Coordinates of C-alpha atoms in Angstrom, one line a residue:
X39 CA -164.8 112.8 -35.4
X40 CA -167.7 110.8 -34.7
X41 CA -170.9 112.5 -32.8
X42 CA -172.1 109.6 -31.6
X43 CA -172.6 106.0 -31.4
X44 CA -176.0 104.3 -32.4
X45 CA -176.1 101.3 -29.8
X46 CA -179.3 98.6 -29.7
X47 CA -180.3 95.2 -30.4
X48 CA -179.8 93.7 -34.0
X49 CA -183.3 92.6 -35.0
X50 CA -185.3 95.4 -33.2
X51 CA -186.4 96.6 -36.5
X52 CA -183.4 97.3 -38.9
X53 CA -184.7 99.1 -41.4
X54 CA -186.4 101.4 -39.0
X55 CA -183.3 101.9 -36.7
X56 CA -180.9 102.8 -39.5
X57 CA -183.6 105.3 -40.7
X58 CA -183.1 107.2 -37.3
X59 CA -179.6 106.9 -37.6
X60 CA -179.6 108.7 -41.3
X61 CA -182.4 111.3 -40.0
X62 CA -180.3 111.6 -36.4
X63 CA -177.3 111.6 -38.8
X64 CA -178.6 114.8 -40.6
X65 CA -179.4 116.6 -37.8
X66 CA -176.4 116.7 -36.1
X67 CA -174.4 117.9 -39.1
X68 CA -176.3 120.4 -39.7
X69 CA -176.1 121.8 -35.9
X70 CA -172.5 121.6 -36.1
X71 CA -172.2 123.4 -39.1
X72 CA -170.8 120.3 -41.6
X73 CA -171.4 119.4 -45.0
X74 CA -173.5 116.9 -46.2
X75 CA -170.7 113.7 -46.7
X76 CA -169.2 113.9 -42.9
X77 CA -169.3 111.0 -41.6
X78 CA -170.8 112.3 -37.7
X79 CA -172.1 108.8 -36.0
X80 CA -171.7 105.3 -36.4
X81 CA -174.2 102.1 -36.3
X82 CA -173.2 98.8 -37.4
X83 CA -175.5 98.8 -40.3
X84 CA -173.1 100.9 -41.8
X85 CA -170.6 98.7 -42.1
X86 CA -169.4 97.5 -46.1
X87 CA -169.0 95.1 -47.3
X88 CA -166.1 92.7 -46.7
X89 CA -165.2 95.0 -44.0
X90 CA -164.2 93.1 -40.5
X91 CA -167.0 94.4 -38.6
X92 CA -165.6 93.5 -35.0
X93 CA -162.7 96.1 -35.6
X94 CA -164.4 98.5 -37.0
X95 CA -167.0 98.5 -34.3
X96 CA -164.3 98.8 -31.8
X97 CA -162.7 102.0 -33.1
X98 CA -166.1 103.8 -33.6
X99 CA -166.1 103.1 -29.5
X100 CA -162.3 104.4 -28.7
X101 CA -163.1 106.9 -30.7
X102 CA -167.1 108.6 -30.7
X103 CA -167.9 111.7 -28.9
X104 CA -171.3 110.3 -27.3
X105 CA -173.0 107.1 -27.2
X106 CA -176.8 106.4 -27.9
X107 CA -178.9 103.9 -26.4
X108 CA -182.2 102.1 -28.4
X109 CA -183.7 100.7 -25.0
X110 CA -186.2 97.3 -25.4
X111 CA -186.0 94.8 -23.1
X112 CA -183.6 92.5 -25.9
X113 CA -181.2 95.4 -25.4
X114 CA -180.4 94.9 -21.9
X115 CA -180.2 90.9 -22.5
X116 CA -177.7 91.5 -25.1
X117 CA -174.0 90.5 -23.9
X118 CA -172.7 92.4 -27.1
X119 CA -174.9 95.5 -26.1
X120 CA -173.8 95.4 -22.7
X121 CA -170.2 95.1 -23.4
X122 CA -170.2 98.5 -26.4
X123 CA -171.9 100.3 -23.2
X124 CA -169.5 99.1 -20.8
X125 CA -166.6 100.3 -23.4
X126 CA -167.9 103.3 -24.1
X127 CA -168.9 103.8 -19.5
X128 CA -165.1 102.9 -18.7
X129 CA -163.9 105.7 -21.0
X130 CA -166.0 108.2 -20.1
X131 CA -165.6 107.4 -16.2
X132 CA -162.3 108.4 -16.7
X133 CA -162.8 111.9 -18.4
X134 CA -165.2 112.8 -16.0
X135 CA -162.8 111.4 -13.2
X136 CA -160.1 113.6 -14.6
X137 CA -161.8 116.7 -15.1
X138 CA -164.3 116.2 -12.4
X139 CA -167.2 116.8 -14.6
X140 CA -170.9 115.3 -15.8
X141 CA -170.6 114.9 -19.1
X142 CA -173.9 113.4 -19.6
X143 CA -172.7 111.3 -23.0
X144 CA -174.1 108.5 -22.7
X145 CA -177.7 109.2 -23.7
X146 CA -180.2 106.5 -23.5
X147 CA -183.1 106.7 -25.8
X148 CA -186.3 104.6 -25.3
X149 CA -187.6 103.1 -28.5
X150 CA -190.0 101.4 -27.3
X151 CA -192.3 103.4 -23.7
X152 CA -190.3 102.2 -20.6
X153 CA -192.0 99.4 -19.3
X154 CA -191.4 99.2 -14.9
X155 CA -188.6 96.4 -14.0
X156 CA -187.7 95.8 -17.8
X157 CA -185.3 98.8 -16.9
X158 CA -182.1 97.6 -16.3
X159 CA -180.6 98.9 -12.7
X160 CA -177.0 99.9 -14.6
X161 CA -179.7 103.1 -17.4
X162 CA -182.0 103.8 -13.8
X163 CA -179.1 106.6 -12.7
X164 CA -179.2 108.2 -16.2
X165 CA -182.0 110.2 -17.5
X166 CA -183.5 109.0 -20.2
X167 CA -186.6 111.2 -20.5
X168 CA -186.1 115.0 -20.8
X169 CA -189.1 117.6 -20.7
X170 CA -186.7 118.7 -24.1
X171 CA -187.3 116.1 -26.1
X172 CA -191.3 116.9 -26.5
X173 CA -194.1 114.2 -24.4
X174 CA -194.2 112.5 -27.1
X175 CA -191.7 110.8 -26.8
X176 CA -191.9 110.2 -23.2
X177 CA -195.1 108.3 -23.8
X178 CA -194.4 106.7 -27.2
X179 CA -190.9 106.6 -27.7
X180 CA -188.9 106.5 -30.6
X181 CA -190.6 104.0 -32.5
X182 CA -193.8 105.0 -32.5
X183 CA -192.8 108.7 -33.8
X184 CA -191.1 107.4 -36.4
X185 CA -194.5 104.8 -37.6
X186 CA -197.1 107.4 -36.7
X187 CA -197.6 110.0 -40.0
X188 CA -199.3 112.3 -37.8
X189 CA -196.4 112.6 -35.0
X190 CA -194.3 113.6 -37.8
X191 CA -193.5 117.1 -36.8
X192 CA -192.5 115.5 -32.8
X193 CA -190.1 113.7 -34.8
X194 CA -188.6 116.6 -36.4
X195 CA -188.6 118.2 -33.2
X196 CA -187.4 115.2 -31.6
X197 CA -184.9 114.9 -33.5
X198 CA -183.7 118.7 -33.7
X199 CA -183.3 118.7 -30.2
X200 CA -181.4 115.7 -29.8
X201 CA -179.6 116.7 -32.3
X202 CA -179.0 120.0 -30.1
X203 CA -177.9 118.1 -26.9
X204 CA -175.4 115.7 -29.1
X205 CA -173.1 118.7 -30.3
X206 CA -173.0 120.4 -27.1
X207 CA -172.6 117.8 -24.8
X208 CA -169.8 116.9 -27.4
X209 CA -168.5 120.3 -28.0
X210 CA -168.4 121.3 -24.3
X211 CA -166.5 117.6 -23.6
X212 CA -164.4 116.6 -25.7
X213 CA -164.0 113.3 -25.0
X214 CA -160.7 111.6 -25.3
X215 CA -160.0 108.6 -28.6
X216 CA -159.2 105.8 -27.1
X217 CA -155.7 104.8 -28.7
X218 CA -155.1 101.0 -26.5
X219 CA -156.6 98.0 -28.1
X220 CA -159.2 95.7 -26.7
X221 CA -160.7 93.2 -27.3
X222 CA -164.7 93.1 -27.4
X223 CA -164.8 89.7 -26.7
X224 CA -163.3 89.8 -23.3
X225 CA -165.0 93.1 -22.6
X226 CA -167.6 92.4 -19.7
X227 CA -171.7 93.4 -20.1
X228 CA -172.8 95.9 -18.0
X229 CA -176.0 94.3 -17.7
X230 CA -174.8 90.3 -17.3
X231 CA -172.2 91.5 -13.8
X232 CA -171.5 88.6 -12.5
X233 CA -170.8 86.1 -15.6
X234 CA -167.2 85.5 -16.9
X235 CA -166.3 85.9 -20.0
X236 CA -163.9 82.7 -19.9
X237 CA -164.9 81.7 -23.1
X238 CA -163.4 77.7 -21.9
X239 CA -164.6 77.7 -18.7
X240 CA -168.1 78.6 -20.1
X241 CA -168.1 76.3 -23.3
X242 CA -167.6 73.6 -20.4
X243 CA -170.9 73.9 -19.3
X244 CA -173.9 71.5 -19.4
X245 CA -177.1 72.3 -21.4
X246 CA -178.1 75.8 -19.8
X247 CA -179.6 76.8 -17.2
X248 CA -180.3 80.4 -15.2
X249 CA -176.2 81.3 -14.6
X250 CA -175.0 79.0 -18.1
X251 CA -176.6 80.1 -21.2
X252 CA -177.1 76.7 -23.9
X253 CA -174.3 76.2 -26.5
X254 CA -174.8 75.1 -29.9
X255 CA -172.1 74.1 -32.3
X256 CA -172.9 75.9 -35.5
X257 CA -171.0 73.3 -38.2
X258 CA -170.9 75.1 -41.5
X259 CA -170.3 72.9 -44.4
X260 CA -169.6 74.6 -47.5
X261 CA -166.6 76.2 -49.6
X262 CA -164.8 78.4 -51.0
X263 CA -164.4 80.6 -53.6
X264 CA -161.9 78.8 -55.4
X265 CA -163.2 75.9 -55.1
X266 CA -166.4 76.7 -56.2
X267 CA -165.4 77.9 -60.2
X268 CA -164.8 74.3 -61.2
X269 CA -168.4 73.9 -61.1
X270 CA -170.5 76.9 -60.6
X271 CA -171.0 80.4 -62.7
X272 CA -171.1 82.7 -60.0
X273 CA -169.4 82.7 -57.1
X274 CA -169.6 86.0 -55.5
X275 CA -171.6 84.7 -52.0
X276 CA -168.3 82.7 -51.5
X277 CA -165.2 84.0 -49.7
X278 CA -161.6 83.2 -49.2
X279 CA -162.6 80.1 -46.7
X280 CA -165.7 77.6 -45.8
X281 CA -167.2 80.4 -43.1
X282 CA -167.2 83.8 -45.6
X283 CA -170.2 82.1 -47.5
X284 CA -172.8 84.5 -46.9
X285 CA -175.7 82.8 -49.3
X286 CA -178.6 85.6 -49.4
X287 CA -176.0 88.4 -51.1
X288 CA -176.5 90.7 -52.1
X289 CA -179.7 91.5 -49.2
X290 CA -178.0 90.2 -46.3
X291 CA -174.1 90.6 -47.7
X292 CA -172.9 88.7 -44.4
X293 CA -171.7 85.6 -43.5
X294 CA -174.2 83.8 -43.1
X295 CA -172.1 81.7 -39.9
X296 CA -171.9 85.4 -38.8
X297 CA -175.8 86.4 -38.9
X298 CA -177.0 82.4 -37.6
X299 CA -174.7 83.4 -34.1
X300 CA -176.1 87.0 -33.6
X301 CA -179.6 85.2 -34.0
X302 CA -178.7 82.8 -31.5
X303 CA -177.1 85.5 -28.7
X304 CA -180.5 86.7 -29.6
X305 CA -181.9 84.1 -27.5
X306 CA -179.2 83.6 -25.1
X307 CA -177.2 81.6 -26.7
X308 CA -173.3 81.1 -26.4
X309 CA -172.1 79.8 -29.9
X310 CA -169.3 78.7 -31.3
X311 CA -168.5 77.5 -35.5
X312 CA -166.1 75.0 -36.5
X313 CA -165.7 74.3 -40.4
X314 CA -167.2 70.3 -41.6
X315 CA -164.2 68.5 -41.0
X316 CA -164.3 69.2 -36.8
X317 CA -167.8 67.9 -37.3
X318 CA -167.6 65.2 -35.1
X319 CA -165.4 66.6 -32.3
X320 CA -167.9 68.9 -32.4
X321 CA -171.3 65.8 -32.6
X322 CA -169.2 64.1 -29.8
X323 CA -168.7 67.3 -27.2
X324 CA -172.3 68.2 -28.0
X325 CA -174.0 65.0 -27.0
X326 CA -171.8 64.8 -23.8
X327 CA -172.1 67.7 -22.5
X328 CA -175.7 67.8 -23.5
X329 CA -175.3 70.8 -26.6
X330 CA -176.5 71.7 -29.0
X331 CA -175.4 70.1 -33.2
X332 CA -176.2 73.0 -36.0
X333 CA -175.5 72.4 -38.9
X334 CA -175.7 74.6 -42.1
X335 CA -175.4 73.1 -45.2
X336 CA -174.5 74.2 -48.8
X337 CA -175.9 72.6 -51.0
X338 CA -173.9 72.9 -53.9
X339 CA -171.4 70.7 -51.7
X340 CA -173.6 67.4 -53.1
X341 CA -171.0 68.5 -56.9
X342 CA -168.3 68.3 -55.6
X343 CA -166.7 64.5 -54.8
X344 CA -164.2 64.6 -52.4
X345 CA -166.4 67.2 -49.5
X346 CA -169.6 64.8 -50.7
X347 CA -167.9 61.9 -49.9
X348 CA -166.5 63.2 -47.0
X349 CA -169.8 65.3 -45.0
X350 CA -171.4 61.6 -45.5
X351 CA -168.4 60.2 -43.2
X352 CA -168.7 62.8 -40.7
X353 CA -172.6 62.9 -41.2
X354 CA -172.3 59.0 -40.4
X355 CA -169.5 59.0 -38.2
X356 CA -171.1 62.2 -35.8
X357 CA -175.2 61.0 -36.0
X358 CA -175.0 57.8 -34.9
X359 CA -177.0 56.1 -32.1
X360 CA -175.8 58.6 -29.4
X361 CA -175.8 61.8 -30.9
X362 CA -176.4 65.5 -29.7
X363 CA -179.6 67.5 -30.7
X364 CA -179.4 68.2 -33.7
X365 CA -180.2 70.2 -36.9
X366 CA -179.8 70.4 -40.5
X367 CA -180.2 74.0 -41.9
X368 CA -180.4 74.6 -45.8
X369 CA -180.3 77.6 -47.8
X370 CA -181.2 78.1 -50.8
X371 CA -181.7 82.0 -51.8
X372 CA -184.8 83.3 -53.9
X373 CA -182.4 85.5 -54.9
X374 CA -180.0 83.0 -56.6
X375 CA -181.1 81.6 -60.2
X376 CA -178.0 79.7 -61.3
X377 CA -179.4 77.6 -57.4
X378 CA -182.9 78.1 -57.8
X379 CA -182.7 76.5 -61.6
X380 CA -180.8 73.6 -60.2
X381 CA -182.5 73.1 -56.6
X382 CA -184.7 70.2 -57.1
X383 CA -181.4 67.7 -57.6
X384 CA -178.7 69.8 -55.3
X385 CA -181.8 68.6 -52.5
X386 CA -182.1 65.5 -53.6
X387 CA -178.3 64.6 -53.2
X388 CA -178.8 66.5 -49.0
X389 CA -181.4 64.2 -48.6
X390 CA -179.6 61.9 -50.1
X391 CA -176.4 62.4 -47.4
X392 CA -179.1 63.6 -44.0
X393 CA -181.3 60.7 -45.2
X394 CA -182.1 60.2 -41.4
X395 CA -183.6 63.1 -41.0
X396 CA -185.4 64.4 -43.4
X397 CA -188.3 63.3 -41.7
X398 CA -187.9 65.0 -38.6
X399 CA -189.4 68.6 -40.0
X400 CA -188.9 69.9 -36.7
X401 CA -185.3 69.5 -37.3
X402 CA -184.3 69.1 -41.0
X403 CA -185.3 72.3 -42.5
X404 CA -184.7 73.2 -46.4
X405 CA -184.7 75.3 -48.8
X406 CA -185.0 78.7 -47.0
X407 CA -185.0 81.7 -49.7
X408 CA -184.2 84.8 -47.6
X409 CA -182.4 85.4 -44.5
X410 CA -186.0 86.8 -42.9
X411 CA -186.7 83.2 -43.4
X412 CA -183.3 82.0 -42.1
X413 CA -183.9 84.9 -38.6
X414 CA -187.8 83.4 -38.8
X415 CA -186.6 79.2 -38.6
X416 CA -183.0 79.3 -36.9
X417 CA -184.5 80.3 -33.7
X418 CA -187.4 77.4 -34.2
X419 CA -185.4 74.8 -34.5
X420 CA -182.7 75.9 -31.7
X421 CA -185.8 75.7 -29.2
X422 CA -187.3 72.0 -30.8
X423 CA -182.9 71.1 -29.9
X424 CA -183.8 72.9 -26.3
X425 CA -186.5 71.0 -25.2
X426 CA -185.1 67.3 -26.6
X427 CA -181.6 67.8 -24.8
X428 CA -183.8 68.8 -21.5
X429 CA -185.9 66.2 -22.2
X430 CA -183.8 62.9 -23.2
X431 CA -180.0 64.3 -21.8
X432 CA -177.7 63.1 -19.2
X433 CA -176.4 64.4 -16.4
X434 CA -172.3 65.1 -17.2
X435 CA -168.8 65.8 -15.3
X436 CA -167.8 68.8 -16.8
X437 CA -164.2 68.5 -18.1
X438 CA -161.7 69.4 -16.5
X439 CA -160.2 72.9 -17.1
X440 CA -156.9 71.3 -18.3
X441 CA -159.2 69.9 -21.3
X442 CA -159.8 71.9 -25.0
X443 CA -163.2 70.6 -25.7
X444 CA -163.9 74.5 -26.9
X445 CA -162.8 74.9 -31.3
X446 CA -162.0 78.2 -32.2
X447 CA -163.7 81.6 -32.9
X448 CA -165.6 80.7 -29.6
X449 CA -167.8 83.8 -28.2
X450 CA -169.4 83.6 -24.3
X451 CA -170.8 83.7 -23.2
X452 CA -174.9 85.2 -24.0
X453 CA -177.0 86.1 -21.2
X454 CA -180.7 85.7 -21.0
X455 CA -183.2 88.2 -19.3
X456 CA -184.9 87.2 -15.8
X457 CA -188.0 87.3 -16.8
X458 CA -187.3 84.7 -19.6
X459 CA -185.1 82.0 -17.8
X460 CA -185.4 78.6 -19.3
X461 CA -187.1 80.1 -22.6
X462 CA -184.4 80.6 -24.5
X463 CA -185.3 84.3 -25.1
X464 CA -182.8 87.2 -26.2
X465 CA -179.3 90.7 -29.4

């Protein structure tokens, strides 16, 4: 049984959140009288390599018995967090209505101390402070209790009290599992009730404003595992299709484009993903409707003659005089000795293909050696590209609803915090 689901904004100190999850799981198992191997919680960092995390996440949300929300300013900016909250809140609302009880199964926690005006109205009616959790928690939040050695005893007391509350509320209120299938992308966000989840409607927005987050077209120039075996010895970073390319594996096992979309969502962009053969179409749409184009390129593509030629042709056709605000990102993992050995020639080949971009240090980023560096650089190029859209873009009439401009794998929309409108802030 999953006693709790831990919801947090990705990027908010993931390693520290993971430790908190593990510490809390140990306390819950102890209090519930379960074995040390019993799985009692869920957090998305526990997903194993190769598993389809969205489905597991939805299954966990449908079966968990309580929901812990680690509140930070970015948490309430995150559409994904708002969707997680909404799904669980709907489950508990139905249960409470039927049983006429107040379950207290949705538990907001202060990861950092709550600032005036930074707690979303949806969380105001819920109790996120508690005398039983200790004065220091209410003053410092969970994060500081964990980080400061002098508060280690207070942290252990906090964990015990929180775990006790979880076990008590879960056992007193046996929340039924939700077995009906749910499309997470179609769920409204509890934090952004004014926005539609209709992906097509949101894609056709022009360039982004207070109600229309700017759209980023991610174009992946990579290949699959079978094709890469012809030119590389080590192909563990590739999958069955180009969108599964994970150049920072093993430290960061998920596909790079999924990571890119999470980062973009953290900063209030919505996004689409396509493979390189869709580049001309995406470039045309992005240029027409004042959107951003980001090419994520595997430098090894330059060693595949047909792929290289296609990349040259697509890049030339799509990135002409009237191009969209376009960035080129070329990862080069320091944990990949084969790539490091050949990097000089690979990099040179990329520069030949993207010759007109290489002098633009703001939007051409090569030799990105870690996923943390990628996490730092992507928001920078998005902000530069966004500013160029605002300075160079034209006003265009959005396409009619029947016009299909939405490439595959569309997520959207991703809301931004009221305090950061226009700056591309936030999950």
